mmCIF file of C-alpha atoms in Angstrom:
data_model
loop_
_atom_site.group_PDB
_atom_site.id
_atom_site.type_symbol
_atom_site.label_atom_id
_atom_site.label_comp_id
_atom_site.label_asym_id
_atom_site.label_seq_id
_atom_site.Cartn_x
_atom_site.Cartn_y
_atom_site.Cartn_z
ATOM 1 C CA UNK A 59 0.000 0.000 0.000
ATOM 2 C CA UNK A 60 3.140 2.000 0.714
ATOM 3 C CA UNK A 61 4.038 2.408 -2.787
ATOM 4 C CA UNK A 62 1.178 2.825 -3.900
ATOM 5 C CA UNK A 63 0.772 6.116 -2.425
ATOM 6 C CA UNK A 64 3.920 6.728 -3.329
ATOM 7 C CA UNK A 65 3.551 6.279 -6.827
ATOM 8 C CA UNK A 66 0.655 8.268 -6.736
ATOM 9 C CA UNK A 67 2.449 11.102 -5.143
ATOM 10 C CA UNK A 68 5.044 10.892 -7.267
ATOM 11 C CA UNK A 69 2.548 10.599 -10.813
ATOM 12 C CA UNK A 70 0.892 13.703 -8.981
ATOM 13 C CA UNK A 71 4.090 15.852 -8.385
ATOM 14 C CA UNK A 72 4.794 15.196 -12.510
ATOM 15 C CA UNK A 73 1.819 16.089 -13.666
ATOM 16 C CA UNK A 74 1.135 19.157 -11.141
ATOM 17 C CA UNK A 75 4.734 20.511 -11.518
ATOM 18 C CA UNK A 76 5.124 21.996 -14.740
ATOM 19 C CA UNK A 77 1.732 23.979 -14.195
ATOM 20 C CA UNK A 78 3.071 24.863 -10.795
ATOM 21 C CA UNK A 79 6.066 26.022 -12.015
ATOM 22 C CA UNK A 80 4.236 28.453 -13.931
ATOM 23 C CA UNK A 81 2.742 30.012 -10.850
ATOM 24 C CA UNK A 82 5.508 30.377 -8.983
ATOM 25 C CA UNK A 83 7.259 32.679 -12.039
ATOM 26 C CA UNK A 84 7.627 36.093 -11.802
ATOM 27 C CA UNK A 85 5.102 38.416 -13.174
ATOM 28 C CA UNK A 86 5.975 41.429 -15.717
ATOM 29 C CA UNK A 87 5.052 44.105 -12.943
ATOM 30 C CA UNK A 88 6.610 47.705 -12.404
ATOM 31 C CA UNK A 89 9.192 46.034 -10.481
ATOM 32 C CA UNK A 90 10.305 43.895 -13.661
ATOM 33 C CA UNK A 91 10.265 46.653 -15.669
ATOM 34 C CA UNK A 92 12.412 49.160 -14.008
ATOM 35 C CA UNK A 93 15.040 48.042 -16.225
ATOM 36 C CA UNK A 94 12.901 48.610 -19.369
ATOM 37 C CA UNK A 95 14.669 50.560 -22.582
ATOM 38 C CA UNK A 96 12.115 52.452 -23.603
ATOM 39 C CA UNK A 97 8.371 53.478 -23.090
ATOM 40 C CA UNK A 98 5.144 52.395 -22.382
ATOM 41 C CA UNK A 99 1.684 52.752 -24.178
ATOM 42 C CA UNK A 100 -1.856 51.219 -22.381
ATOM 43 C CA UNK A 101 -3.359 50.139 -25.195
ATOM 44 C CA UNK A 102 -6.754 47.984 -25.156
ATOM 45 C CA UNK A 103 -4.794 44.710 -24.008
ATOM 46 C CA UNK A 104 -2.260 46.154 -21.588
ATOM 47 C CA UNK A 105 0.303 48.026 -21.183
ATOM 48 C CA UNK A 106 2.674 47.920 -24.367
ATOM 49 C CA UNK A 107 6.561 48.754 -24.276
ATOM 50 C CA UNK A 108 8.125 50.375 -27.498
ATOM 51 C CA UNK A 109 11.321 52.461 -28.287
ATOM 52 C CA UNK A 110 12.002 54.848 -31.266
ATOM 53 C CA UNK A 111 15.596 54.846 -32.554
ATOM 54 C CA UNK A 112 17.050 57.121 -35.275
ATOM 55 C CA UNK A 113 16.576 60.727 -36.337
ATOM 56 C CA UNK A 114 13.677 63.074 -35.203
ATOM 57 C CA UNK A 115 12.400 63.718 -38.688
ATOM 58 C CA UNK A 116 12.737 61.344 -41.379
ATOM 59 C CA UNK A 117 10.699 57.935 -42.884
ATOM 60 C CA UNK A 118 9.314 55.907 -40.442
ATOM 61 C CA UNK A 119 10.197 52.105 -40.292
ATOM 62 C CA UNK A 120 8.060 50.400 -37.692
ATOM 63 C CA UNK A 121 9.508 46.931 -37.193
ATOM 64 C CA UNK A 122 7.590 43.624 -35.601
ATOM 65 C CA UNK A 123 9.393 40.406 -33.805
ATOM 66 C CA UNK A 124 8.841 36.908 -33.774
ATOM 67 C CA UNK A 125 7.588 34.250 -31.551
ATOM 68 C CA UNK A 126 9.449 34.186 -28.843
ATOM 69 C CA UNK A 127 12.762 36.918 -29.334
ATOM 70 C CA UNK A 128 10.965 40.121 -27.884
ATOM 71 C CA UNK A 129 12.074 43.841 -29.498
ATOM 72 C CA UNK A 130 15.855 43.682 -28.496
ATOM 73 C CA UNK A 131 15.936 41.118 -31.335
ATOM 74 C CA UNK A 132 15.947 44.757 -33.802
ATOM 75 C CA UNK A 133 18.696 46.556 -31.682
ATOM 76 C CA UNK A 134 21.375 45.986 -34.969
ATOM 77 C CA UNK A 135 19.111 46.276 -37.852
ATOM 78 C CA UNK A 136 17.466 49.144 -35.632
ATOM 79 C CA UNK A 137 20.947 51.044 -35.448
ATOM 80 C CA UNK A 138 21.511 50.324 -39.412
ATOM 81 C CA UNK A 139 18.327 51.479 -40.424
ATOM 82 C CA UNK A 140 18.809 54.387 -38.171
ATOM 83 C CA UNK A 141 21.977 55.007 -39.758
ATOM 84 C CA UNK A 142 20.010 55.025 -43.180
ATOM 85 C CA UNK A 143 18.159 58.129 -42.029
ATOM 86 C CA UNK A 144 14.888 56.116 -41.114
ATOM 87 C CA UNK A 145 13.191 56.422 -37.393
ATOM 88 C CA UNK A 146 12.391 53.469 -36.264
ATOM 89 C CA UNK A 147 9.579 51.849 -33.666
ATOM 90 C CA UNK A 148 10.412 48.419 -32.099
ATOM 91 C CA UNK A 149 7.353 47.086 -29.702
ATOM 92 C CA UNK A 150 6.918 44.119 -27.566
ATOM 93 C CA UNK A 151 4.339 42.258 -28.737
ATOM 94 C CA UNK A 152 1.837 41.002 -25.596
ATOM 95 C CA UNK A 153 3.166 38.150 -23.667
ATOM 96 C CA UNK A 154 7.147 39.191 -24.372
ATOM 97 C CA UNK A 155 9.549 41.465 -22.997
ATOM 98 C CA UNK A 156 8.014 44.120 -20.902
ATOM 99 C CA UNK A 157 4.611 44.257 -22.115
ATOM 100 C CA UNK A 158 1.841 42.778 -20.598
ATOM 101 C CA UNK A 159 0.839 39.614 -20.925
ATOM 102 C CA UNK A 160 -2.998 39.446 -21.370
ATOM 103 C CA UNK A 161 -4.461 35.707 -21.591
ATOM 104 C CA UNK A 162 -6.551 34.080 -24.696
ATOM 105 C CA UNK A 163 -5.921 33.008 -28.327
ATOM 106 C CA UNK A 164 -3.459 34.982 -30.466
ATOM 107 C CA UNK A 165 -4.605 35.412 -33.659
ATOM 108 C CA UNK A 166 -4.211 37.993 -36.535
ATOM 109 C CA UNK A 167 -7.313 39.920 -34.859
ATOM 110 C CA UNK A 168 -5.482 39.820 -31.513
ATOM 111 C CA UNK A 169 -1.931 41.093 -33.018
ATOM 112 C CA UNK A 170 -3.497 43.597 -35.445
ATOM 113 C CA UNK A 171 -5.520 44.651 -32.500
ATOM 114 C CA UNK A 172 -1.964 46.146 -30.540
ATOM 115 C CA UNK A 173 -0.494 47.202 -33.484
ATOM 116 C CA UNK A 174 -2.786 49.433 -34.983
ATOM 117 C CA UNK A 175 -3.394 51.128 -31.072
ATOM 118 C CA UNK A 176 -0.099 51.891 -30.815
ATOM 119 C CA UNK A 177 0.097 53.177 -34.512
ATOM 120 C CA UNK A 178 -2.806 55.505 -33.109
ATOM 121 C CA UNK A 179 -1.304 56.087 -29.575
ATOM 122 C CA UNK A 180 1.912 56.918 -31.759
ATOM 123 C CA UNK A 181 0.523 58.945 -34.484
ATOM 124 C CA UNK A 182 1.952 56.967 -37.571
ATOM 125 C CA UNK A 183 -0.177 57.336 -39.998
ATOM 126 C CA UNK A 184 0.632 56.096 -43.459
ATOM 127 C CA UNK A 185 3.702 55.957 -45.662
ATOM 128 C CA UNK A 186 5.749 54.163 -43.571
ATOM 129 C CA UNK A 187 7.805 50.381 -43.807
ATOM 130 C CA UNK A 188 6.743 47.928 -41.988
ATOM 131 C CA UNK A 189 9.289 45.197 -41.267
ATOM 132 C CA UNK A 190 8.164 41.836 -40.103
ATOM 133 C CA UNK A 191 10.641 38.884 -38.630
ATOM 134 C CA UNK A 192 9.229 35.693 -38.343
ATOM 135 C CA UNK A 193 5.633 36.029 -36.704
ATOM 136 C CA UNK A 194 6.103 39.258 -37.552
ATOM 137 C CA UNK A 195 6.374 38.818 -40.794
ATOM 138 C CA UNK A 196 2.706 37.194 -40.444
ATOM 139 C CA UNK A 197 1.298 40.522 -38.499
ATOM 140 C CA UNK A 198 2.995 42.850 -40.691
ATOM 141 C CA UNK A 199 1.529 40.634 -43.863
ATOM 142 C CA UNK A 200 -1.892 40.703 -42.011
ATOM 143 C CA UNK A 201 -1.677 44.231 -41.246
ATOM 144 C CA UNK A 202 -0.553 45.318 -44.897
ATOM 145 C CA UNK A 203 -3.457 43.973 -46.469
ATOM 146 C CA UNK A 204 -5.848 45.012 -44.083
ATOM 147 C CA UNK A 205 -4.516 48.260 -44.870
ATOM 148 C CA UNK A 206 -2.701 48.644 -48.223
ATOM 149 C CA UNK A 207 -3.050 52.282 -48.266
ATOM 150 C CA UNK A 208 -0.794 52.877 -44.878
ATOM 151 C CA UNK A 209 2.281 51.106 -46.135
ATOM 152 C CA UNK A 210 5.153 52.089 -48.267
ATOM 153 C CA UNK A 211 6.207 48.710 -48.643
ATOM 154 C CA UNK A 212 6.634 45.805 -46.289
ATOM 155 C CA UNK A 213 9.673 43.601 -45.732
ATOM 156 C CA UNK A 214 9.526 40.041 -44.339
ATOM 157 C CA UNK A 215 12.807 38.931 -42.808
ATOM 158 C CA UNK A 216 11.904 34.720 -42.819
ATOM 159 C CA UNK A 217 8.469 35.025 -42.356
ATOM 160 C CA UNK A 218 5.816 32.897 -41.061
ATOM 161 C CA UNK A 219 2.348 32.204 -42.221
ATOM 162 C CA UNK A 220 3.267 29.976 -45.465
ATOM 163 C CA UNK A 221 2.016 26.486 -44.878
ATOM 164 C CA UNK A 222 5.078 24.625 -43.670
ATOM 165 C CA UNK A 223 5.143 21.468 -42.003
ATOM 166 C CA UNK A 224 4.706 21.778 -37.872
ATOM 167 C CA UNK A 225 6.251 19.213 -35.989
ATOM 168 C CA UNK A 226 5.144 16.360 -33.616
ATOM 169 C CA UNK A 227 4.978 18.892 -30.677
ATOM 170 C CA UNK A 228 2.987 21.440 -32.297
ATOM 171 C CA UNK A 229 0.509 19.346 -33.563
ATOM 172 C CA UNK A 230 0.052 17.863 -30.435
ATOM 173 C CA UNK A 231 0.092 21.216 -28.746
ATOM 174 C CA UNK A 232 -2.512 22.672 -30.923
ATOM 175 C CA UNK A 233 -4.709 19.594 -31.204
ATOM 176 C CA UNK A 234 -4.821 18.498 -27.658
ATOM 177 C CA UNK A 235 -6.420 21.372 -25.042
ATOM 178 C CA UNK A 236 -5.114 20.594 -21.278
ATOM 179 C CA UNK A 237 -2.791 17.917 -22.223
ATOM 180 C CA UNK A 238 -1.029 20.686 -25.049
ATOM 181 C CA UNK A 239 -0.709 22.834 -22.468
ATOM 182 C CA UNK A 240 0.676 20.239 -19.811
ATOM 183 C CA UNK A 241 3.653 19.245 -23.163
ATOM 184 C CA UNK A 242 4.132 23.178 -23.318
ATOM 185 C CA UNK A 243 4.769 23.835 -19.894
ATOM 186 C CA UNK A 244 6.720 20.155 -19.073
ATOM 187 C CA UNK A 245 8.717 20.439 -22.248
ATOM 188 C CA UNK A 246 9.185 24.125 -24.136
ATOM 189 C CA UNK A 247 11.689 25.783 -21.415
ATOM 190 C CA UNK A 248 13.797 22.982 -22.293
ATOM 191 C CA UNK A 249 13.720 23.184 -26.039
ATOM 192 C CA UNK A 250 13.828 27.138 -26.129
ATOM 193 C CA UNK A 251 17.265 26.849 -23.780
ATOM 194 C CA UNK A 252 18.313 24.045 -26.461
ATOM 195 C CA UNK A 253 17.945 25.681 -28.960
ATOM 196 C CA UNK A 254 19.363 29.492 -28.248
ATOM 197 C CA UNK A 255 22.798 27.634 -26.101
ATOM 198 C CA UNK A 256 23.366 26.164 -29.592
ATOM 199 C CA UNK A 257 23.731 30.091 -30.649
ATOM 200 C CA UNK A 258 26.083 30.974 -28.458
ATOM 201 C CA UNK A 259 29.086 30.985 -30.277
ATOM 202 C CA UNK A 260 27.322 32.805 -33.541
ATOM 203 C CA UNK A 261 28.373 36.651 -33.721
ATOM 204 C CA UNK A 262 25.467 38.994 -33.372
ATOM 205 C CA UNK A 263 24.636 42.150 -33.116
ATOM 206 C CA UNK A 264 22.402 42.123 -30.159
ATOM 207 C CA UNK A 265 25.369 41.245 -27.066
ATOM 208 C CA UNK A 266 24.239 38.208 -24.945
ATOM 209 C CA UNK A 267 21.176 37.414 -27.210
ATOM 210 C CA UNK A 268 21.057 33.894 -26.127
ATOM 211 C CA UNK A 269 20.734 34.487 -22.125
ATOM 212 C CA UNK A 270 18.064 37.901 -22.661
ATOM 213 C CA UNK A 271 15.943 34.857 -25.102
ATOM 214 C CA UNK A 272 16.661 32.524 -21.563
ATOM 215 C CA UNK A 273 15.630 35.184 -19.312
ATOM 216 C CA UNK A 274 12.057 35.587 -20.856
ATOM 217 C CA UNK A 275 11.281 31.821 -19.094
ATOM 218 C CA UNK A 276 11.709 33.507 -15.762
ATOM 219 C CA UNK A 277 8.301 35.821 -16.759
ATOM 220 C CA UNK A 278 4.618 34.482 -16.348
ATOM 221 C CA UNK A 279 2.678 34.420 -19.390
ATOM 222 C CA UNK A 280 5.468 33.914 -21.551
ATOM 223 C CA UNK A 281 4.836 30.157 -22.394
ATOM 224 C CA UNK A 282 1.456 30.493 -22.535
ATOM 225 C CA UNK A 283 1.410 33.611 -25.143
ATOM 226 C CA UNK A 284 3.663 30.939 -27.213
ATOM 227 C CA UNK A 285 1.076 28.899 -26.863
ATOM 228 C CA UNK A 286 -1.398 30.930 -27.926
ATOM 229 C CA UNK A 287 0.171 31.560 -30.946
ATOM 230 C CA UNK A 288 1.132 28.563 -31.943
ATOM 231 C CA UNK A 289 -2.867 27.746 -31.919
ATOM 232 C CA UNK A 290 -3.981 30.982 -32.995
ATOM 233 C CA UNK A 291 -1.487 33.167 -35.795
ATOM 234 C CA UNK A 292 0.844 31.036 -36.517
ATOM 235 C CA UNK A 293 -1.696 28.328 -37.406
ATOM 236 C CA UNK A 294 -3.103 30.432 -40.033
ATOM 237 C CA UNK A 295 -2.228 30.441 -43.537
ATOM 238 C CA UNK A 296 -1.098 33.953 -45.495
ATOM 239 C CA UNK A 297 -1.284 33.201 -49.005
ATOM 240 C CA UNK A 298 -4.271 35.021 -50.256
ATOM 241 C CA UNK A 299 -3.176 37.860 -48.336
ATOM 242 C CA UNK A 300 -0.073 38.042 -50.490
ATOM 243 C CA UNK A 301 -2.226 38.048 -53.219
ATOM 244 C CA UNK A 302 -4.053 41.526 -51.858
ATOM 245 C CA UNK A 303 -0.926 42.689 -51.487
ATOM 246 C CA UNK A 304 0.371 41.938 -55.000
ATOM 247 C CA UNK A 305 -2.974 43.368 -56.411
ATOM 248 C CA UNK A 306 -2.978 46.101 -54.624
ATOM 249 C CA UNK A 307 0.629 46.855 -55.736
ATOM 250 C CA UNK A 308 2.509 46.891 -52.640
ATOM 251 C CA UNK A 309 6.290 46.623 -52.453
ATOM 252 C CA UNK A 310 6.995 43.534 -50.691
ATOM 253 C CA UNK A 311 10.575 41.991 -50.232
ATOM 254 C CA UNK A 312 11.350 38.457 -48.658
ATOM 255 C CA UNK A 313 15.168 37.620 -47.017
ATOM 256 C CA UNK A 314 15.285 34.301 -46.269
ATOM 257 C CA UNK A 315 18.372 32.283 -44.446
ATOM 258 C CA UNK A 316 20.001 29.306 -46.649
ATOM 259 C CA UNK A 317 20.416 27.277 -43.700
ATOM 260 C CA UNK A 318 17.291 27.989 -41.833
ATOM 261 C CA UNK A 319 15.641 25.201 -40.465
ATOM 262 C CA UNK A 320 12.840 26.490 -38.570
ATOM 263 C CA UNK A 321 11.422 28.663 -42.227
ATOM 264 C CA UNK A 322 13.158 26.997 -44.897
ATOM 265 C CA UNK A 323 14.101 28.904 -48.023
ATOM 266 C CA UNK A 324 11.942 26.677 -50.046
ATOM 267 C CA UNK A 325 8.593 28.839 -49.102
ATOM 268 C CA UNK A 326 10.119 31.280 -51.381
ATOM 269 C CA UNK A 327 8.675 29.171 -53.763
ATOM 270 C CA UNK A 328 5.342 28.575 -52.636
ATOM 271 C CA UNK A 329 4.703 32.378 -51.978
ATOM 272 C CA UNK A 330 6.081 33.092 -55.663
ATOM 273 C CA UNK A 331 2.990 30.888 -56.408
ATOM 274 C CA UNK A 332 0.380 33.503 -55.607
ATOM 275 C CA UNK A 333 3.145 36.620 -55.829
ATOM 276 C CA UNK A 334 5.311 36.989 -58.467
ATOM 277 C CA UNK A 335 5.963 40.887 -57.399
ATOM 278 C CA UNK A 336 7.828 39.832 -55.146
ATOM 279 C CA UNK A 337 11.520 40.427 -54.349
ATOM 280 C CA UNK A 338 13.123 37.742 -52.664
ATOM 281 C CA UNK A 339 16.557 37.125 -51.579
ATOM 282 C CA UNK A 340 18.724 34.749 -50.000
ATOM 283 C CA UNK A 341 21.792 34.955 -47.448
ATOM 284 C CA UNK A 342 24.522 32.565 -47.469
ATOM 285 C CA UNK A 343 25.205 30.706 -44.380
ATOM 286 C CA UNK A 344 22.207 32.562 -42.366
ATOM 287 C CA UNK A 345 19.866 30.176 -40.363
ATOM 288 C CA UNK A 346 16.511 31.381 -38.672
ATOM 289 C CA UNK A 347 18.246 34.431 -36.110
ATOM 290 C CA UNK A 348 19.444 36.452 -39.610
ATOM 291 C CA UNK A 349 18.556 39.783 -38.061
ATOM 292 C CA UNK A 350 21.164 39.394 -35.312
ATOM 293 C CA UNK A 351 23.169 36.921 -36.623
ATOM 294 C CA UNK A 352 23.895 38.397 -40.320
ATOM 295 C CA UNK A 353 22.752 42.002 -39.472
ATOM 296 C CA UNK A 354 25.005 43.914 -42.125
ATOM 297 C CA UNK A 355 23.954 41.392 -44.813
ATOM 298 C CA UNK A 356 20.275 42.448 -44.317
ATOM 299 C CA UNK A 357 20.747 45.778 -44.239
ATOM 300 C CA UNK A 358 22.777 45.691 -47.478
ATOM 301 C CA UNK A 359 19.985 43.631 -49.426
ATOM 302 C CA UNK A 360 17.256 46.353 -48.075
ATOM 303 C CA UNK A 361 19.533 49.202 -49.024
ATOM 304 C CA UNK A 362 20.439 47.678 -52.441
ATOM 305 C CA UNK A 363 16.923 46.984 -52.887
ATOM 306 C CA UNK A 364 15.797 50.302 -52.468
ATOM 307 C CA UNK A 365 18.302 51.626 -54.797
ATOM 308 C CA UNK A 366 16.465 50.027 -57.036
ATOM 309 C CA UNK A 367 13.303 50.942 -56.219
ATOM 310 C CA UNK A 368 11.793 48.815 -54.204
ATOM 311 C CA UNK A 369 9.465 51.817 -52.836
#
């Protein structure tokens, strides 16, 4: 009888720990964000932290992250584009970073929701790039042709939204309510350290990327807003919104990584489908972190491309 009490404490403490865990984590309060770069907005959802970057007067580039890499994730490409003569916004998006993290499903609505309040709260109006990295690419495609008339052009640094293959994980994540969210919590933090330790030793441009990515498992709400957009955003498809995009002549240009393994190059193709207006380009040796890890390489393609006349 003995052990089997044990057992069941022991079945009990496995299943109960990983949502405990998530209790016990600190929450993004004033406290946390005393150490905050920039500013804060209260939009609908919560409080909202940005920063602008670059020159008082000049075009406005208003730049979106990915899943899980909060704002810092623009610092180089923020200082380049600065550099260019652009000012630039960088946001948290909810559940990252030092904004707040309000609970339910993140879809396009939910993202489009914070981004076009802080547009308002912000007074950018229209005429301005927006630059999407990953997820963001998704919002900023979503946003774009909701609104084709705001944008100057868009540019999608490997962006999401494109049909590719999820794996085991986030099917069963997004498939499987309670038990999905018992796999998140028991097994992301470990995968998310996994995977940014095994970026350590590539240069970037953001100093100690890899531990401020770590640090964002110390927050409450941060697993679950992955979560929640893994079910919601990034489980939609952005195909026909290229399309809009391409009808409603918008400038849009694609960088993908040669070696990334989370977006592979190969979507290229598919959105080439739907979009031949395209621009697309390729960096050698780049995997999935080419905004910090190959900073000067995207900033040369965008500057070449405008040269050109991409807007």
């Amino acid at each position: 009888m003995s052990w089997f009490v044990l057992l069941s404490a022991v079945v009990l403490i496995l299943i109960f720990a990983p949502l405990l865990r998530e209790r016990l984590r600190k929450p993004m309060d004033a406290k946390a964000r005393q150490t905050a770069p920039g500013e804060f907005a209260q939009l609908s959802g919560g409080l909202t932290h940005y920063r602008w970057s670059g020159p008082l007067r000049g075009p406005v580039a208003v730049c979106v992250h990915g899943l899980t890499t909060p704002s810092f994730v623009w610092d180089g490409v923020a200082k380049g584009l600065a550099a260019m003569g652009y000012r630039v916004l960088s946001y948290d998006l909810y559940g990252r970073g030092y904004s707040d993290r309000p609970a339910g499903l993140q879809d396009r609505a939910f993202f489009l929701a914070q981004l076009e309040e802080l547009l308002e709260d912000q007074k950018v109006g229209e005429d301005f790039t927006l630059i999407g990295y990953s997820m963001g690419g998704a919002i900023a495609t979503a946003f774009a042709s909701a609104h084709p008339e705001r944008v100057r052009e868009i540019i999608l640094l490997a962006p999401a939204g494109f049909g590719s293959s999820p794996d085991r994980l986030t099917r069963a994540v997004r498939q499987l309510p309670g038990v999905g969210d018992w796999l998140m919590q028991a097994v992301y933090p470990v995968l998310h350290i996994r995977g940014t330790n095994a970026e350590r030793k590539l240069p970037s441009s953001v100093p100690g990327i890899a531990g401020l990515q770590q640090q964002e498992l110390a927050y409450r709400g941060f697993i679950p807003a992955v979560l929640a957009s893994l079910r919601g955003i990034l489980n939609e498809d952005f195909t026909a919104d290229h399309r809009r995009l391409h009808q409603a002549g918008v400038p849009v240009l694609a960088v993908w990584g040669q070696e990334d393994t989370v977006i592979p190059p190969n979507t290229a193709g598919r959105i080439a489908e739907h979009a031949r207006s395209i621009r697309q380009e390729e960096i050698a040796g780049a995997g999935h972190g080419l905004p910090y890890t190959h900073t000067d390489q995207v900033l040369e393609i965008i500057s070449r491309n405008h040269r050109r006349g991409l807007n």
